[in-house]
């Protein structure tokens, strides 16, 4: 063999050996993110076992390429609600973007309960929504620049960067009990879409609402009725309807998911509906019959109990996946649940119930509401977990069953990989405190969750993790 060819063969052989020696599995921590470790940020949150807190959302900024998230929590003194922006570089290192720090409290107010966030991607601005808790019953809409400052493009904002909408302006003169739970920003025009619920004291009905604002915060009168859409299912006399999640499809139609009361008891069903871009109920025509694209669904886990949807995703062929939880009784038997719809709102033959995460730990307690994302191969990945325990990624196939090939089929529970540490008798375990969020950065899932150190009333942590997304990835730099 010629010398040059022999050297090339030896080099390639060494590379192959190195690659196979260092091969790792999809779902494992990404070694190029914080050297394969989760990133944790301790929050000065209240020491109670169940403080009001939540991850409002996460996205990757276009201009910088870092991860931006927002978190809401009750501060350690127990007197104030705080909302902070956090920026983390895509390699897992802190981004000292806020005057040398990677986090900044943008809102501190005992009267504002913030629930969701979304990016205005083109200018790296962030919109947050919530509601007042001081008896005024208002929707709160805040907008911040990439520096975490009140955004002057939101017209009429106060010193905290927020504007307000009263219940009467949304639900009429008898409206009260106004809640906002979801927000998205239309990429084509930066219009802000908000969803939640509003209570009418004269009828006793909680209706779900969707409102659309201009990028500057004015009601978009081309949408719905003067900028507002209100809907109640009235399912067998049920009076409660809630919107918990929003998603835009490829045609700029608005998908809403939440729950609706079935009858007058404690039975709540998944609720899913779709609006046209103009803010009217869309019409579905799966065959020769046309009907309103608004359905409810009861999982019937051991009877008629509470089901609630909390997240939506859409695959490449337009299938709609709605994730949430389903009860089997009136206590803690709450399982992770997913339903799949066609673009025309027909239900697939889909395994709709997944066992609780109880088999990970001790067989008791409810699952928390899951986050959901879909990869390039149309496989569903949930960021789910058992409330009070830990978060995991869980991949399911289009048939609705756990993917046994996930993590190369190496794990005891098919389709699932732990992201945070299960609590044990040692202090290294992490309690899951709120719904985890997930999105794909390329082919790699990024998960954000809130946890608390096992055995400690303090130590609330924001945990950020990036996992491998390819079937085989190598540490030696020759893989993706």
CSV table of C-alpha atoms in Angstrom, one decimal:
chain,number,residue,atom,x,y,z
A,1,UNK,CA,0.0,0.0,0.0
A,2,UNK,CA,1.5,3.4,-0.9
A,3,UNK,CA,2.6,5.5,2.0
A,4,UNK,CA,0.1,8.3,1.5
A,5,UNK,CA,-2.8,5.9,1.1
A,6,UNK,CA,-1.7,3.9,4.2
A,7,UNK,CA,-1.6,7.1,6.3
A,8,UNK,CA,-5.1,8.1,5.1
A,9,UNK,CA,-6.4,4.6,6.0
A,10,UNK,CA,-4.9,4.7,9.4
A,11,UNK,CA,-6.3,8.2,10.0
A,12,UNK,CA,-9.8,7.2,8.9
A,13,UNK,CA,-9.6,4.1,11.0
A,14,UNK,CA,-8.7,6.1,14.1
A,15,UNK,CA,-11.5,8.5,13.5
A,16,UNK,CA,-14.0,5.7,13.1
A,17,UNK,CA,-12.8,4.1,16.3
A,18,UNK,CA,-12.9,7.3,18.1
A,19,UNK,CA,-16.4,8.0,16.9
A,20,UNK,CA,-17.8,4.7,17.8
A,21,UNK,CA,-16.1,4.8,21.2
A,22,UNK,CA,-17.7,8.1,22.0
A,23,UNK,CA,-21.2,7.5,20.4
A,24,UNK,CA,-24.0,8.6,22.6
A,25,UNK,CA,-27.8,8.5,22.4
A,26,UNK,CA,-30.6,10.8,21.4
A,27,UNK,CA,-32.2,12.3,24.4
A,28,UNK,CA,-28.9,12.4,26.3
A,29,UNK,CA,-27.5,15.7,27.4
A,30,UNK,CA,-25.9,17.6,24.6
A,31,UNK,CA,-22.1,17.7,25.3
A,32,UNK,CA,-21.9,21.0,23.4
A,33,UNK,CA,-24.3,22.7,25.9
A,34,UNK,CA,-22.6,23.5,29.2
A,35,UNK,CA,-20.3,20.4,28.8
A,36,UNK,CA,-23.3,18.1,28.9
A,37,UNK,CA,-24.8,19.5,32.2
A,38,UNK,CA,-28.1,21.3,32.9
A,39,UNK,CA,-27.8,25.0,33.6
A,40,UNK,CA,-29.5,26.0,36.9
A,41,UNK,CA,-30.3,29.5,38.1
A,42,UNK,CA,-31.4,29.9,41.7
A,43,UNK,CA,-34.4,32.2,42.2
A,44,UNK,CA,-35.1,34.3,45.3
A,45,UNK,CA,-38.5,32.7,45.5
A,46,UNK,CA,-40.8,32.2,48.4
A,47,UNK,CA,-39.9,29.2,50.7
A,48,UNK,CA,-43.4,27.6,50.7
A,49,UNK,CA,-43.7,24.2,49.2
A,50,UNK,CA,-46.0,25.4,46.4
A,51,UNK,CA,-45.3,29.1,45.7
A,52,UNK,CA,-47.1,30.7,42.8
A,53,UNK,CA,-44.6,30.5,40.0
A,54,UNK,CA,-44.2,29.4,36.4
A,55,UNK,CA,-42.1,29.5,33.3
A,56,UNK,CA,-43.8,31.9,30.9
A,57,UNK,CA,-42.1,30.6,27.8
A,58,UNK,CA,-38.7,30.2,26.0
A,59,UNK,CA,-37.4,31.1,22.5
A,60,UNK,CA,-34.2,31.5,20.6
A,61,UNK,CA,-33.4,35.1,19.7
A,62,UNK,CA,-32.8,35.8,16.0
A,63,UNK,CA,-30.3,38.6,16.5
A,64,UNK,CA,-28.0,37.0,19.1
A,65,UNK,CA,-28.9,33.3,18.9
A,66,UNK,CA,-29.2,32.9,22.7
A,67,UNK,CA,-32.1,31.4,24.7
A,68,UNK,CA,-34.5,33.9,26.2
A,69,UNK,CA,-36.9,32.8,28.9
A,70,UNK,CA,-39.2,34.5,31.4
A,71,UNK,CA,-40.1,33.3,34.8
A,72,UNK,CA,-42.7,34.4,37.3
A,73,UNK,CA,-42.4,33.8,41.0
A,74,UNK,CA,-43.3,35.0,44.5
A,75,UNK,CA,-40.3,36.6,46.0
A,76,UNK,CA,-38.6,35.3,49.2
A,77,UNK,CA,-40.2,37.9,51.4
A,78,UNK,CA,-43.6,36.6,50.3
A,79,UNK,CA,-44.9,40.2,49.6
A,80,UNK,CA,-44.3,40.6,45.9
A,81,UNK,CA,-44.7,38.9,42.5
A,82,UNK,CA,-41.6,39.2,40.4
A,83,UNK,CA,-41.1,38.5,36.7
A,84,UNK,CA,-37.6,38.1,35.3
A,85,UNK,CA,-36.0,37.7,31.9
A,86,UNK,CA,-33.1,35.3,31.6
A,87,UNK,CA,-30.7,35.1,28.7
A,88,UNK,CA,-28.4,32.0,28.2
A,89,UNK,CA,-25.9,31.5,25.4
A,90,UNK,CA,-26.6,28.6,23.1
A,91,UNK,CA,-23.4,26.9,24.4
A,92,UNK,CA,-24.9,26.9,27.9
A,93,UNK,CA,-22.9,29.8,29.3
A,94,UNK,CA,-24.5,32.9,30.9
A,95,UNK,CA,-25.1,35.8,28.5
A,96,UNK,CA,-24.1,38.9,30.6
A,97,UNK,CA,-26.5,41.0,28.5
A,98,UNK,CA,-28.2,42.9,31.4
A,99,UNK,CA,-25.4,45.1,32.6
A,100,UNK,CA,-23.1,42.2,33.3
A,101,UNK,CA,-25.8,39.7,34.4
A,102,UNK,CA,-27.8,37.1,32.5
A,103,UNK,CA,-31.1,37.8,34.4
A,104,UNK,CA,-33.1,40.9,35.1
A,105,UNK,CA,-36.3,41.4,37.1
A,106,UNK,CA,-38.4,43.5,34.7
A,107,UNK,CA,-41.6,43.6,36.8
A,108,UNK,CA,-42.1,43.5,40.6
A,109,UNK,CA,-45.7,44.1,41.7
A,110,UNK,CA,-47.9,42.4,44.2
A,111,UNK,CA,-50.9,43.1,42.0
A,112,UNK,CA,-49.8,41.5,38.7
A,113,UNK,CA,-49.9,37.7,38.1
A,114,UNK,CA,-48.0,37.0,34.8
A,115,UNK,CA,-48.8,33.9,32.9
A,116,UNK,CA,-47.3,33.8,29.4
A,117,UNK,CA,-44.8,35.4,27.1
A,118,UNK,CA,-44.0,35.4,23.3
A,119,UNK,CA,-41.2,37.0,21.2
A,120,UNK,CA,-41.5,39.7,18.6
A,121,UNK,CA,-38.7,38.0,16.9
A,122,UNK,CA,-37.6,40.5,14.3
A,123,UNK,CA,-36.5,43.0,16.9
A,124,UNK,CA,-35.8,40.7,19.8
A,125,UNK,CA,-38.6,42.2,21.9
A,126,UNK,CA,-40.7,40.2,24.4
A,127,UNK,CA,-44.4,40.5,25.1
A,128,UNK,CA,-45.8,39.2,28.4
A,129,UNK,CA,-49.4,38.9,29.6
A,130,UNK,CA,-51.2,38.3,32.8
A,131,UNK,CA,-53.9,39.8,35.0
A,132,UNK,CA,-54.3,42.0,38.0
A,133,UNK,CA,-55.0,40.4,41.4
A,134,UNK,CA,-55.9,43.6,43.3
A,135,UNK,CA,-59.7,43.4,42.5
A,136,UNK,CA,-59.6,45.6,39.4
A,137,UNK,CA,-60.0,42.6,37.1
A,138,UNK,CA,-57.7,43.8,34.2
A,139,UNK,CA,-55.7,42.1,31.6
A,140,UNK,CA,-52.0,43.1,31.8
A,141,UNK,CA,-49.9,43.4,28.6
A,142,UNK,CA,-46.2,44.3,28.9
A,143,UNK,CA,-43.5,44.6,26.3
A,144,UNK,CA,-39.8,44.8,26.9
A,145,UNK,CA,-36.7,45.5,24.7
A,146,UNK,CA,-33.8,43.1,24.3
A,147,UNK,CA,-32.2,45.0,27.2
A,148,UNK,CA,-35.2,44.3,29.5
A,149,UNK,CA,-36.5,47.9,29.4
A,150,UNK,CA,-40.0,49.0,28.8
A,151,UNK,CA,-40.5,49.1,25.0
A,152,UNK,CA,-41.6,52.5,23.8
A,153,UNK,CA,-43.3,50.8,20.8
A,154,UNK,CA,-46.1,49.8,23.2
A,155,UNK,CA,-48.1,53.0,23.2
A,156,UNK,CA,-49.3,54.4,26.5
A,157,UNK,CA,-47.4,52.0,28.7
A,158,UNK,CA,-46.7,52.8,32.4
A,159,UNK,CA,-43.4,52.9,34.1
A,160,UNK,CA,-43.3,49.1,34.3
A,161,UNK,CA,-43.8,48.7,30.6
A,162,UNK,CA,-47.5,47.6,30.8
A,163,UNK,CA,-50.9,48.6,29.5
A,164,UNK,CA,-54.2,47.4,30.8
A,165,UNK,CA,-57.6,46.2,29.5
A,166,UNK,CA,-60.7,46.2,31.8
A,167,UNK,CA,-63.2,43.4,31.9
A,168,UNK,CA,-66.0,45.6,30.8
A,169,UNK,CA,-64.1,46.4,27.6
A,170,UNK,CA,-63.8,42.7,26.8
A,171,UNK,CA,-66.9,41.0,28.1
A,172,UNK,CA,-69.4,43.9,28.4
A,173,UNK,CA,-70.8,45.8,31.3
A,174,UNK,CA,-71.5,42.7,33.5
A,175,UNK,CA,-68.0,41.2,33.0
A,176,UNK,CA,-65.7,40.4,35.8
A,177,UNK,CA,-63.1,37.8,36.7
A,178,UNK,CA,-60.8,38.4,33.8
A,179,UNK,CA,-57.8,36.0,33.2
A,180,UNK,CA,-55.2,35.9,30.5
A,181,UNK,CA,-53.4,32.6,30.1
A,182,UNK,CA,-51.8,32.6,26.6
A,183,UNK,CA,-50.2,34.9,24.1
A,184,UNK,CA,-48.7,34.6,20.6
A,185,UNK,CA,-47.3,37.2,18.2
A,186,UNK,CA,-48.1,36.9,14.5
A,187,UNK,CA,-44.8,36.9,12.6
A,188,UNK,CA,-46.2,38.6,9.5
A,189,UNK,CA,-47.3,41.8,11.2
A,190,UNK,CA,-46.3,41.5,14.9
A,191,UNK,CA,-49.9,41.7,16.0
A,192,UNK,CA,-50.4,40.3,19.5
A,193,UNK,CA,-53.0,37.6,20.1
A,194,UNK,CA,-54.1,36.9,23.7
A,195,UNK,CA,-56.5,34.3,25.1
A,196,UNK,CA,-58.1,33.7,28.5
A,197,UNK,CA,-61.5,33.7,30.2
A,198,UNK,CA,-64.0,36.3,31.3
A,199,UNK,CA,-66.9,35.9,33.8
A,200,UNK,CA,-70.3,37.4,33.3
A,201,UNK,CA,-72.0,38.1,36.6
A,202,UNK,CA,-75.4,38.3,35.1
A,203,UNK,CA,-75.4,34.8,33.5
A,204,UNK,CA,-72.8,33.1,35.7
A,205,UNK,CA,-70.9,32.0,32.6
A,206,UNK,CA,-67.1,31.9,32.3
A,207,UNK,CA,-66.5,32.4,28.5
A,208,UNK,CA,-63.2,32.0,26.8
A,209,UNK,CA,-62.0,35.0,24.9
A,210,UNK,CA,-59.4,35.8,22.2
A,211,UNK,CA,-58.3,39.4,21.6
A,212,UNK,CA,-55.9,40.8,19.0
A,213,UNK,CA,-53.8,43.9,19.4
A,214,UNK,CA,-51.7,45.9,17.0
A,215,UNK,CA,-48.0,45.7,17.6
A,216,UNK,CA,-48.4,49.0,19.5
A,217,UNK,CA,-51.0,47.6,21.8
A,218,UNK,CA,-54.3,49.0,20.4
A,219,UNK,CA,-57.3,46.7,19.9
A,220,UNK,CA,-57.3,45.5,16.3
A,221,UNK,CA,-60.9,46.3,15.1
A,222,UNK,CA,-60.5,44.1,12.0
A,223,UNK,CA,-60.5,41.1,14.3
A,224,UNK,CA,-63.7,39.5,15.7
A,225,UNK,CA,-66.1,42.1,17.3
A,226,UNK,CA,-64.0,45.3,17.6
A,227,UNK,CA,-60.9,43.2,18.3
A,228,UNK,CA,-62.4,40.6,20.6
A,229,UNK,CA,-63.9,37.1,20.1
A,230,UNK,CA,-65.9,35.5,22.9
A,231,UNK,CA,-67.1,31.9,23.0
A,232,UNK,CA,-68.9,29.5,25.4
A,233,UNK,CA,-69.5,25.8,24.6
A,234,UNK,CA,-72.6,25.5,26.8
A,235,UNK,CA,-72.0,21.8,26.9
A,236,UNK,CA,-74.9,20.1,28.6
A,237,UNK,CA,-75.5,23.3,30.7
A,238,UNK,CA,-71.9,23.7,31.6
A,239,UNK,CA,-70.9,27.3,32.4
A,240,UNK,CA,-67.1,27.3,32.6
A,241,UNK,CA,-64.8,27.7,29.6
A,242,UNK,CA,-61.1,28.4,29.7
A,243,UNK,CA,-58.4,29.0,27.0
A,244,UNK,CA,-54.9,27.9,28.1
A,245,UNK,CA,-52.9,27.7,24.9
A,246,UNK,CA,-52.6,29.3,21.4
A,247,UNK,CA,-51.0,28.3,18.2
A,248,UNK,CA,-50.9,29.8,14.7
A,249,UNK,CA,-51.0,27.3,11.7
A,250,UNK,CA,-49.5,27.8,8.3
A,251,UNK,CA,-52.6,29.7,7.1
A,252,UNK,CA,-52.3,32.1,10.0
A,253,UNK,CA,-55.5,30.6,11.6
A,254,UNK,CA,-55.6,30.7,15.4
A,255,UNK,CA,-55.9,27.4,17.3
A,256,UNK,CA,-57.1,27.6,20.9
A,257,UNK,CA,-57.0,24.8,23.5
A,258,UNK,CA,-58.3,24.7,27.0
A,259,UNK,CA,-61.2,23.1,28.8
A,260,UNK,CA,-65.0,23.4,29.0
A,261,UNK,CA,-67.4,22.2,31.7
A,262,UNK,CA,-69.6,19.3,30.7
A,263,UNK,CA,-72.8,19.7,32.7
A,264,UNK,CA,-73.0,21.3,36.1
A,265,UNK,CA,-70.7,18.9,38.0
A,266,UNK,CA,-66.9,18.5,38.2
A,267,UNK,CA,-66.5,17.1,34.7
A,268,UNK,CA,-64.3,19.2,32.4
A,269,UNK,CA,-63.4,18.2,28.9
A,270,UNK,CA,-60.6,19.1,26.5
A,271,UNK,CA,-61.8,22.1,24.4
A,272,UNK,CA,-60.2,22.9,21.0
A,273,UNK,CA,-61.3,25.5,18.4
A,274,UNK,CA,-59.9,27.3,15.5
A,275,UNK,CA,-60.5,30.9,14.3
A,276,UNK,CA,-60.0,32.4,10.9
A,277,UNK,CA,-57.4,35.2,10.7
A,278,UNK,CA,-60.4,37.6,10.9
A,279,UNK,CA,-61.5,36.3,14.3
A,280,UNK,CA,-64.5,34.1,13.4
A,281,UNK,CA,-65.0,30.4,14.1
A,282,UNK,CA,-63.4,28.5,11.2
A,283,UNK,CA,-65.5,26.0,9.2
A,284,UNK,CA,-64.3,22.4,8.9
A,285,UNK,CA,-65.4,20.2,6.0
A,286,UNK,CA,-63.9,16.7,6.5
A,287,UNK,CA,-66.3,15.1,3.9
A,288,UNK,CA,-69.6,16.5,2.7
A,289,UNK,CA,-70.7,17.9,6.0
A,290,UNK,CA,-69.4,21.3,7.2
A,291,UNK,CA,-69.3,22.1,10.9
A,292,UNK,CA,-67.7,24.7,13.2
A,293,UNK,CA,-64.1,23.9,14.1
A,294,UNK,CA,-64.9,23.7,17.8
A,295,UNK,CA,-64.9,20.4,19.6
A,296,UNK,CA,-64.7,19.0,23.1
A,297,UNK,CA,-63.4,15.7,24.2
A,298,UNK,CA,-63.7,13.6,27.3
A,299,UNK,CA,-61.0,10.9,27.9
A,300,UNK,CA,-63.3,9.0,30.3
A,301,UNK,CA,-60.6,7.8,32.6
A,302,UNK,CA,-62.6,5.6,35.0
A,303,UNK,CA,-65.5,7.9,34.6
A,304,UNK,CA,-66.3,11.5,33.8
A,305,UNK,CA,-63.6,13.6,35.5
A,306,UNK,CA,-61.6,16.7,34.8
A,307,UNK,CA,-59.6,16.9,31.6
A,308,UNK,CA,-57.7,20.1,30.6
A,309,UNK,CA,-55.6,21.0,27.6
A,310,UNK,CA,-52.5,23.1,28.1
A,311,UNK,CA,-50.4,23.0,24.9
A,312,UNK,CA,-50.7,22.7,21.1
A,313,UNK,CA,-48.4,21.6,18.3
A,314,UNK,CA,-48.8,21.1,14.5
A,315,UNK,CA,-46.9,18.6,12.4
A,316,UNK,CA,-45.8,19.0,8.7
A,317,UNK,CA,-49.0,17.6,7.3
A,318,UNK,CA,-51.3,19.8,9.4
A,319,UNK,CA,-52.2,17.3,12.1
A,320,UNK,CA,-53.0,19.0,15.4
A,321,UNK,CA,-51.7,17.6,18.7
A,322,UNK,CA,-53.3,18.8,21.9
A,323,UNK,CA,-51.6,17.9,25.2
A,324,UNK,CA,-52.8,18.2,28.7
A,325,UNK,CA,-53.9,16.1,31.7
A,326,UNK,CA,-56.8,13.8,32.4
A,327,UNK,CA,-58.2,12.7,35.8
A,328,UNK,CA,-59.3,9.3,36.8
A,329,UNK,CA,-61.1,10.5,39.9
A,330,UNK,CA,-61.5,13.7,41.9
A,331,UNK,CA,-58.2,13.6,43.7
A,332,UNK,CA,-54.6,13.2,42.4
A,333,UNK,CA,-55.0,10.5,39.7
A,334,UNK,CA,-54.1,12.9,36.9
A,335,UNK,CA,-52.3,11.5,33.9
A,336,UNK,CA,-50.5,13.1,30.9
A,337,UNK,CA,-52.9,13.0,27.9
A,338,UNK,CA,-52.6,13.8,24.2
A,339,UNK,CA,-55.2,13.8,21.4
A,340,UNK,CA,-54.5,14.1,17.7
A,341,UNK,CA,-56.8,15.8,15.2
A,342,UNK,CA,-56.7,16.1,11.4
A,343,UNK,CA,-56.6,19.6,9.9
A,344,UNK,CA,-60.4,19.2,9.6
A,345,UNK,CA,-60.8,18.4,13.3
A,346,UNK,CA,-61.4,14.6,12.9
A,347,UNK,CA,-59.9,12.5,15.7
A,348,UNK,CA,-57.2,10.0,14.6
A,349,UNK,CA,-57.2,6.4,15.9
A,350,UNK,CA,-54.6,7.5,18.5
A,351,UNK,CA,-53.6,6.1,21.8
A,352,UNK,CA,-55.0,9.0,23.8
A,353,UNK,CA,-54.0,8.2,27.4
A,354,UNK,CA,-50.5,7.7,28.7
A,355,UNK,CA,-49.8,6.2,32.1
A,356,UNK,CA,-48.8,8.6,34.8
A,357,UNK,CA,-45.2,9.3,35.7
A,358,UNK,CA,-46.0,7.5,39.0
A,359,UNK,CA,-44.1,4.4,38.0
A,360,UNK,CA,-40.9,6.4,38.1
A,361,UNK,CA,-41.2,7.0,41.8
A,362,UNK,CA,-43.8,5.9,44.3
A,363,UNK,CA,-47.1,5.2,42.5
A,364,UNK,CA,-49.0,8.3,43.8
A,365,UNK,CA,-49.6,11.9,42.9
A,366,UNK,CA,-50.6,13.7,39.7
A,367,UNK,CA,-48.8,14.5,36.5
A,368,UNK,CA,-48.1,18.1,35.7
A,369,UNK,CA,-49.3,19.8,32.5
A,370,UNK,CA,-46.9,18.9,29.7
A,371,UNK,CA,-45.2,21.0,27.1
A,372,UNK,CA,-45.1,19.7,23.6
A,373,UNK,CA,-43.0,20.1,20.4
A,374,UNK,CA,-42.7,18.1,17.1
A,375,UNK,CA,-39.4,17.2,15.4
A,376,UNK,CA,-38.6,17.2,11.7
A,377,UNK,CA,-39.7,13.6,11.5
A,378,UNK,CA,-43.2,14.4,12.9
A,379,UNK,CA,-42.5,12.7,16.2
A,380,UNK,CA,-44.0,14.2,19.3
A,381,UNK,CA,-41.8,15.1,22.2
A,382,UNK,CA,-43.4,16.0,25.5
A,383,UNK,CA,-41.7,17.8,28.4
A,384,UNK,CA,-43.7,16.2,31.1
A,385,UNK,CA,-43.4,14.9,34.6
A,386,UNK,CA,-45.0,14.1,37.8
A,387,UNK,CA,-46.0,17.2,39.8
A,388,UNK,CA,-43.7,17.5,42.8
A,389,UNK,CA,-41.2,15.1,41.3
A,390,UNK,CA,-39.2,15.6,38.1
A,391,UNK,CA,-39.3,16.5,34.4
A,392,UNK,CA,-38.6,14.1,31.5
A,393,UNK,CA,-38.7,14.1,27.8
A,394,UNK,CA,-41.2,11.6,26.4
A,395,UNK,CA,-41.3,10.8,22.7
A,396,UNK,CA,-44.4,9.3,21.1
A,397,UNK,CA,-45.1,8.2,17.5
A,398,UNK,CA,-48.0,9.3,15.2
A,399,UNK,CA,-49.9,6.2,16.4
A,400,UNK,CA,-49.9,7.6,19.9
A,401,UNK,CA,-47.7,5.0,21.6
A,402,UNK,CA,-44.3,5.6,23.3
A,403,UNK,CA,-41.4,5.4,20.9
A,404,UNK,CA,-39.3,2.4,22.0
A,405,UNK,CA,-36.4,3.5,19.9
A,406,UNK,CA,-36.0,6.8,21.8
A,407,UNK,CA,-32.7,7.0,23.6
A,408,UNK,CA,-31.8,3.9,21.5
A,409,UNK,CA,-34.3,1.8,23.5
A,410,UNK,CA,-31.9,1.7,26.4
A,411,UNK,CA,-34.2,2.9,29.2
A,412,UNK,CA,-36.5,1.1,31.5
A,413,UNK,CA,-39.5,3.3,30.6
A,414,UNK,CA,-39.8,3.3,26.8
A,415,UNK,CA,-39.9,6.7,25.2
A,416,UNK,CA,-38.9,8.6,28.4
A,417,UNK,CA,-35.6,10.2,29.5
A,418,UNK,CA,-35.3,12.1,32.8
A,419,UNK,CA,-34.2,15.7,32.5
A,420,UNK,CA,-34.1,16.8,36.1
A,421,UNK,CA,-33.1,14.5,39.0
A,422,UNK,CA,-35.7,12.3,40.7
A,423,UNK,CA,-36.1,13.1,44.4
A,424,UNK,CA,-34.6,10.5,46.7
A,425,UNK,CA,-33.4,10.4,50.3
A,426,UNK,CA,-30.4,12.5,49.2
A,427,UNK,CA,-30.6,16.2,48.7
A,428,UNK,CA,-29.6,16.0,45.0
A,429,UNK,CA,-33.2,15.4,43.8
A,430,UNK,CA,-35.2,18.1,42.2
A,431,UNK,CA,-39.0,18.6,42.7
A,432,UNK,CA,-40.8,19.8,39.6
A,433,UNK,CA,-42.8,22.9,40.5
A,434,UNK,CA,-44.5,24.0,37.3
A,435,UNK,CA,-45.3,23.1,33.7
A,436,UNK,CA,-42.1,22.6,31.7
A,437,UNK,CA,-41.7,24.2,28.3
A,438,UNK,CA,-40.0,22.7,25.2
A,439,UNK,CA,-38.9,23.8,21.7
A,440,UNK,CA,-36.5,22.5,19.1
A,441,UNK,CA,-33.3,24.4,18.3
A,442,UNK,CA,-32.6,22.7,15.0
A,443,UNK,CA,-33.0,19.0,15.8
A,444,UNK,CA,-32.2,19.3,19.5
A,445,UNK,CA,-34.9,19.8,22.1
A,446,UNK,CA,-34.4,22.6,24.6
A,447,UNK,CA,-36.3,22.2,27.9
A,448,UNK,CA,-36.9,24.7,30.6
A,449,UNK,CA,-38.4,23.8,34.0
A,450,UNK,CA,-38.7,25.1,37.6
A,451,UNK,CA,-37.6,22.8,40.4
A,452,UNK,CA,-36.9,22.9,44.1
A,453,UNK,CA,-34.2,21.0,45.8
A,454,UNK,CA,-35.5,17.9,47.6
A,455,UNK,CA,-35.8,18.3,51.4
A,456,UNK,CA,-35.5,22.1,51.2
A,457,UNK,CA,-38.1,24.8,51.5
A,458,UNK,CA,-35.8,27.1,49.6
A,459,UNK,CA,-33.6,26.8,46.5
A,460,UNK,CA,-36.1,27.3,43.7
A,461,UNK,CA,-34.2,26.7,40.5
A,462,UNK,CA,-34.7,27.5,36.8
A,463,UNK,CA,-33.3,24.5,35.0
A,464,UNK,CA,-32.4,24.7,31.3
A,465,UNK,CA,-31.4,21.6,29.4
A,466,UNK,CA,-30.5,20.8,25.8
A,467,UNK,CA,-30.7,17.2,24.6
A,468,UNK,CA,-29.3,15.4,21.6
A,469,UNK,CA,-31.7,14.9,18.8
A,470,UNK,CA,-30.0,12.7,16.3
A,471,UNK,CA,-30.0,8.9,16.2
A,472,UNK,CA,-26.2,8.9,16.6
A,473,UNK,CA,-24.0,11.8,17.6
A,474,UNK,CA,-20.3,11.9,18.3
A,475,UNK,CA,-18.4,13.8,20.8
A,476,UNK,CA,-15.3,14.1,18.6
A,477,UNK,CA,-16.6,17.1,16.6
A,478,UNK,CA,-17.2,15.1,13.4
A,479,UNK,CA,-20.9,14.6,14.1
A,480,UNK,CA,-23.6,17.4,13.8
